Amino acid sequence: MVEILFYIFAAVALGGAIGVVFQRNPVGSLLFMVATLASLAGIFVLFEAHFLAAIQIIVYAGAIMVLFLFVIMLLNLGHDYRKDLKMGLGMILAFAVTGGIAGILVRQLGGAGTSAVEQALPGPEAMDQLIQEQGIIGSIARPLFTDYVVAFELTGLLLLVALVGAIAIAKRRV
Amino acid sequence: MTGLLDAMGYADWILHALIWLPLVGMAVVLLSPEERAKHVAFGWALGLFVLSLGLWWVFDPDGPLFQLTSMTEWIGAWGVTYALGMDGISLFMILLTTFTMPVAILGSFNYIRERQRAFYSLMLLLQVGIVGVFASMDLFLFYVFFELTLVPMYFIVGIWGGERRIYAAVKFFLYTALGSLLMLVGILYLYWQSNLAFGFASFHYFDLLGTPLTLTEQLWLFAAFALAFAIKVPLFPFHTWLPDAHVEAPTPGSVVLAAVLLKLGAYGFLRFVLPFFPEASAHPTVVLVMITLGVIGIIYAAWVAAVQPDAKKLVAYTSVAHMGFVVIGIFALTTNGLQGGLIVMISHGISTGALFLILGMLYERRHTREINDFGGIAKVAPLLATALVITAMASIGVPGTSGFVGEFLALLGTFERYPMLAFLAATGVIFAAYYMLPMVQTILFNPLDREENRTMEDLSGREIAVLSPLVGLMLLIGVLPGPILERMEPGVQAIIEWVDEGASGALLDAARDRGTEPGLGELPVRSELSELGTSALGTSTYDGTRRIHLFFRDEG
Amino acid sequence: MISLGFISAGSIQAGGAGGFDPLLPGLILLLPLLGFALNGALALVSGRRSADRVRNSIPEEDHTAGSVPLTHSLPTWIGPGVLLGAFVLTAINFVRLLGVELTEPVIRSYWSWMPTGTLSVDAAIQLDQLSMIMMMVITGVGFLIHVFSVGYMKEDPGYPRYFAYLNLFVFFMLVLVAGANFPVMFVGWEGVGLCSYLLIGFWFQDREKADAGKKAFIVNRVGDFGLLMAMFLLFATFGTLDYGAIFAAAPDTLLYGGGIVTAITLFLLLGAVGKSAQIPLYVWLPDAMAGPTPVSALIHAATMVTAGVYLVARASVLFALAPVSAAAVATIGALTALFAATIALKQYDIKKVLAYSTVSQLGFMFMGVGVGAYAAGVFHLMTHAFFKALLFLGAGAVIHSMHHALHSTHKDWDAQDMRNMGGLRRFMPITWITMWAATLAIAGIWPFAGFFSKDEIIWYVGTAGAFSGLYVVLWGIALAAAVLTAFYMTRMMIMTFHGPNRTGEPESRHLHEAPLNMTIPLGILAVLSVFGGWINVPGSVRESFFGGFGVLPMSDWLDRWLAPVTQSADAVRASQLGAYADVAPVGGGHVVWGAIATVMALVVVIVTARYFLSQPIQPAHEDGEPDRGIGKVLYNKWYVDELYDAIIVRPLIGVSRWCWRVIDRVLIDGTVNAVGSVSKGVGWFGSLFQTGQVNTYAFILALSALAVLGAFIF
Amino acid sequence: MLAEALILSAILFVIGMLGVLVRRNVIIMFLCIELMLNAVNLSFVALSRFIGIEGQIYVFFVMTVAAAEAAVGLAIIISIFRHYETVDVNNFNLLKW
């Protein structure tokens, strides 16, 4: 069951990703992206990362993608997108390079090495036990507010800076 | 005198003081008001000179080879030490530096009118670097000081120079930096080899001495070091930065450049190249190439100098010719040759410095450096004319002046081994007259047919004060070079023996006796350093005894 | 410390002083140096005052009238004064030396000059027969010329400077002859060259005069180069540069006629040729006449130019060991003697005639020392110093007078051109008489000084024919040159002093005899020119003519006096070559040829005098230059200056320019700049990838990632 | 399942990279970068299942940074658009001096 669901989500994610790249209409791309994000959220659930799946939907699909959409609409980019996709040599080169990288990555990750690594790792039982003890949220929140509290606070600062920066950059000169 | 100095503990602090006090002086100059900066700088430099005079008495010609030595750990993990010391050769180079500085500063009072604070503080910074080079006993420290001299000189040429100052400054910087970077590679290679051979890491001069190297390695390292120093000297054909730098540099810059900076190259040959790579330095082909280049430099530079319309450029080319004498003297590898080369260095420092000062004075009056713009100056400026004639004579080596002693000994030493090359080099004596006399004549003599020249002022009191010590020294060294020669002799002999007889002689003794030398007792013991070194570098064959590897002969 | 030692003691090095205890020898040298220092200081003071006048466009001070400033009155006493002191000291020592048999020179060493390694050169002076007689000539003639200069240079604004230079010259000249080793001698050698340079260019505002000084210095430097090389060779061979050690070791160390000694002596010869103005380096001396005339008398006739002869005599052992070099010395001397004499035939400038005459006479001296007659060479050096100094001083008096005369009416004639003179005998009788004495001396007429010295040289050249046919040829040349000497000297005297006066009526009223301080030196020198030759009358001559009368007190005195100096050279020559022939190549002995020479010279003098007295002579501006034939070539000095200019000077300048413009600027700097350009070019090439477009960067990034990944895998 | 997840992550990453290379619209390029970030997130989550909770924490941080980046990036795009009236990167070449 889990396997089947994984493959379904994977297929959707892949299809969405390809759509993002090759759909010339930006709004269309965006919608494909939402599809990808949603299916990734599904995969997160399959890996017992329920909290992340939730914020994947809320933050990514909900907030960030809407932001993108706003910008596209603000800039009125709904038309004249025919030349958006590079064709010819650029496309071939891009395919060649990315294809090469993909080949290497897939070959490495899909080989016997990964299974061996999987065997050597503690395995899902430890995680299951952790979630059992502390709950889904708690298992993330505890280290976040203890070991990683400085990083967490810095993230908050980063968001503030980004907020101020975005406003400062985007606003018209007065 | 000696008693007084001993009471002050002079020997313990003087080298440190000579290196770092200029830095303090730099701060003082920067804090003083703009219009007083030159006086403060002059006073400081003069004070340093007076301070350095004590070296003459402190240095014992019959004492150990290297004196006033001291050593402190600097970067322990790499075996870098802050080690100072000097032999007779360094002694006179340091004295020449401390002597030149106040003269150059005093000579620039009228020349430098803008950003005086910056200028004089850079001059003092330059002194830090130069004295540091001459006093370093650690190759790392040496390299730091060697490079440090580039920076102030770059700014001195680039900011206060003439019209093409940027070109000249960049050329000067890149040219010399290129050479010294190659040398850095050589230093590191030598360091690693020494580390492998002796089992501990150290940049100290004595620890690098006698590092076992194959002839091929020696030749490559020789090339790396020699390029750096040949550019600095400058040896033909690496000399073209010099005329540009000299022409564009302000007077004091030219003076220091000619008087001291060029000596760094020759000093490097003597102190490092010959002792580190004795086989390569004595290799017949290498010696032949070096001496031939020196000879070409002497003749070629003289010819080129003779047709220069620009007086400063002419004098710049004469520097190349003079330094050619130094190079042949060094590579003749005879005592007379080396001694002669050293005297030429000192003499060239004084006479060429004086020439640049005089040309600077002429420039201040007429705002031109074209030889043909002058004429008949001797009539309106008899003192200046006298100074120029004496200086020119010293420069072309008329007996009775310092130039003769140096050139004579250098040629004599070269002749002992390479008669034909010495023969060619000696023609430089003729060509020296061929370039110098027309300039002297055109500037000083001939009809006084220009109104601007007719109203020219003779030397002022300050200018007399600048030139008279230089002129006096030219004559004094010409007549009485004995005390200088005596003090340099042990150092020179040590180098010759080391190279000639296969890493032996006084230099070896000095290196061996280092631990028992006075002044070293309280400093970190070698074994401590070596532990640091071994822990960092992971090789440990060092057994704690002091030794210098002999790769020419087996000791046991 | 040093100065005290310099004056008083020093340390006696060599033994065998034989009871000769020199009195303050260092002071002899120090006195002129002191004079230089004092006069030099005065010169600077007066120079600055005169510079102020130039700046403010005030005319030069006129010292003939009114009060004379201290800077001009003191040198009058300091300049000749120190020379007198030096001369007196020298004379005292000379007299002391007369009484002793000195076999080894007395050496006074003052301090160690260049102590280094294997070389040890002391600042030492050496007193022996040769150096003492040279010092006598230098200080004696020098003193007379200093006195003469007081009158001659009085009005010159550079008066103190003049005496400063002159004193310095004497100092260096004394160092030259007194030095106990080659480097010390070289100090004097170059020092006199320097003073000569300064004095030739004394009136430096005249471009030609400054040029002449420069030329003298540079040409001399060629000779100095030879001397340097000789010193290096000597040091390489002997390991020392002291005279004593070298000359003592030479006969045993060096192979007779070997390559080393020949090289050494040829280099010494180059030095001598430069300093003594012989072919091919004589060109500077005629130009050197640009200096004040007393300078010409002192430096370019009496002392400095004879340094080459002194050098050969000093190194006589070496030359004796190198027959090729000795022959070269004699040959160069003979050729120069004849060549310079031919040029002198057609010169109109009175000083130029004397200059070429000097070159010619120096050629005679070279011949003498070349054939091993060292004493004869030194003898001629000495007598020549007397009569040539006299001739120059006389010429100076004439020029002085002519200058005043022409100046009085502002006539722009050349005061030195003999065609403008004529009949001066009436106005300047003392000068006239004394100069005739000198002329007869140089022409070689018995019993004047030149007869004994010159004919002795010619005699020795002839008798040296026993060694080689070359010397017979040289003998012929020497005779020819002697004849020419009589001719051109008589021509000069006639054109200057005899015939009608050509200066013009108003000017001639201003012609006058020189003042006493100028004529007294002339008189003394005239006496010396007449009797000076009697110190070395050959024994055979003395006995055959005057033995019974006792008119000539000494015979062969100089030969015997110098014997200790030249004995080892004589020994070498005697053992290797054998004895001189003792007859002239075509037969005839001493006495016969003495008579022949005198008669020949007398005949030439009389014939020439009659010829020129009968010739009408035009003043220079009407006469013009000879425009064809041999006369033109001689007038233009065989075009040697032009030749040197074309084959040496211009090519050298051309090569220098080429070196600068092509090698330095294009090749070396071009390479340097090319390296710079290459790095710029590489940078430019790299910038091609910097399109500024994000895709490109991204693409390169991806490509690099691929490369890195690939590198990990493969 | 780990291998499959990692392979999916790799492919998504590469597709994102392809998008950056072939698109000219700067907003879509930006979107593709987000895609690449998500691909990495997937790896983290997948591995965290077997190693420990830290992986998820990193993903949390990545998302935050992505949000900040999106905000600032889009602001810049707006600013650029005002100047050039286009979002075609071929017209932006100020990176070259």
Short mmCIF file of C-alpha atoms in Angstrom, two decimals, chain A residues 88-173:
data_model
loop_
_atom_site.label_atom_id
_atom_site.label_comp_id
_atom_site.label_asym_id
_atom_site.label_seq_id
_atom_site.Cartn_x
_atom_site.Cartn_y
_atom_site.Cartn_z
CA GLY A 88 18.04 24.59 -30.30
CA LEU A 89 21.60 24.38 -29.09
CA GLY A 90 20.84 25.77 -25.64
CA MET A 91 18.26 23.09 -25.07
CA ILE A 92 20.57 20.34 -26.32
CA LEU A 93 23.44 21.47 -24.16
CA ALA A 94 21.18 21.79 -21.14
CA PHE A 95 19.85 18.32 -21.71
CA ALA A 96 23.30 16.92 -22.18
CA VAL A 97 24.65 18.39 -18.96
CA THR A 98 21.62 17.69 -16.81
CA GLY A 99 21.26 14.27 -18.36
CA GLY A 100 24.85 13.55 -17.44
CA ILE A 101 24.34 14.64 -13.87
CA ALA A 102 21.10 12.69 -13.65
CA GLY A 103 22.79 9.60 -14.98
CA ILE A 104 25.58 9.79 -12.45
CA LEU A 105 23.27 10.53 -9.53
CA VAL A 106 20.81 7.79 -10.40
CA ARG A 107 23.52 5.28 -10.98
CA GLN A 108 25.12 6.08 -7.66
CA LEU A 109 21.98 6.32 -5.59
CA GLY A 110 20.24 3.37 -7.14
CA GLY A 111 23.13 0.96 -6.84
CA ALA A 112 23.94 -1.55 -4.23
CA GLY A 113 25.56 1.11 -2.12
CA THR A 114 22.32 2.66 -0.98
CA SER A 115 20.88 -0.65 0.10
CA ALA A 116 24.03 -1.37 2.02
CA VAL A 117 23.80 2.02 3.68
CA GLU A 118 20.17 1.36 4.46
CA GLN A 119 21.12 -1.87 6.15
CA ALA A 120 23.78 -0.18 8.21
CA LEU A 121 21.53 2.59 9.46
CA PRO A 122 19.55 2.33 12.68
CA GLY A 123 16.34 1.83 10.71
CA PRO A 124 12.83 3.27 11.06
CA GLU A 125 12.26 1.61 14.40
CA ALA A 126 14.20 4.22 16.30
CA MET A 127 12.19 6.99 14.68
CA ASP A 128 8.96 5.17 15.35
CA GLN A 129 9.89 4.91 18.96
CA LEU A 130 10.80 8.59 19.14
CA ILE A 131 7.46 9.61 17.66
CA GLN A 132 5.79 7.22 20.00
CA GLU A 133 7.37 8.84 23.00
CA GLN A 134 7.27 12.50 22.12
CA GLY A 135 4.59 12.86 19.55
CA ILE A 136 4.95 14.09 16.01
CA ILE A 137 5.24 17.73 16.89
CA GLY A 138 7.20 17.18 20.04
CA SER A 139 9.86 15.15 18.33
CA ILE A 140 10.63 18.11 16.09
CA ALA A 141 10.01 20.89 18.58
CA ARG A 142 12.21 19.53 21.36
CA PRO A 143 15.53 19.69 19.52
CA LEU A 144 14.45 22.84 17.73
CA PHE A 145 14.08 24.70 21.01
CA THR A 146 17.05 23.14 22.72
CA ASP A 147 19.95 22.17 20.52
CA TYR A 148 19.01 24.38 17.58
CA VAL A 149 17.59 27.32 19.42
CA VAL A 150 20.21 29.73 18.22
CA ALA A 151 19.70 28.72 14.64
CA PHE A 152 15.98 28.96 15.17
CA GLU A 153 16.22 32.50 16.53
CA LEU A 154 18.49 33.42 13.66
CA THR A 155 15.90 32.10 11.27
CA GLY A 156 13.42 34.43 12.82
CA LEU A 157 15.85 37.28 12.36
CA LEU A 158 16.42 36.19 8.79
CA LEU A 159 12.73 36.34 8.07
CA LEU A 160 12.54 39.78 9.57
CA VAL A 161 15.44 40.95 7.48
CA ALA A 162 13.92 39.40 4.39
CA LEU A 163 10.66 41.15 5.13
CA VAL A 164 12.28 44.52 5.54
CA GLY A 165 14.51 43.91 2.56
CA ALA A 166 11.70 42.86 0.32
CA ILE A 167 9.71 45.94 1.16
CA ALA A 168 12.70 48.19 0.76
CA ILE A 169 13.60 46.75 -2.60
CA ALA A 170 10.20 46.42 -4.07
CA LYS A 171 8.69 49.73 -3.07
CA ARG A 172 8.78 52.55 -5.53
CA ARG A 173 11.17 55.34 -4.96
#
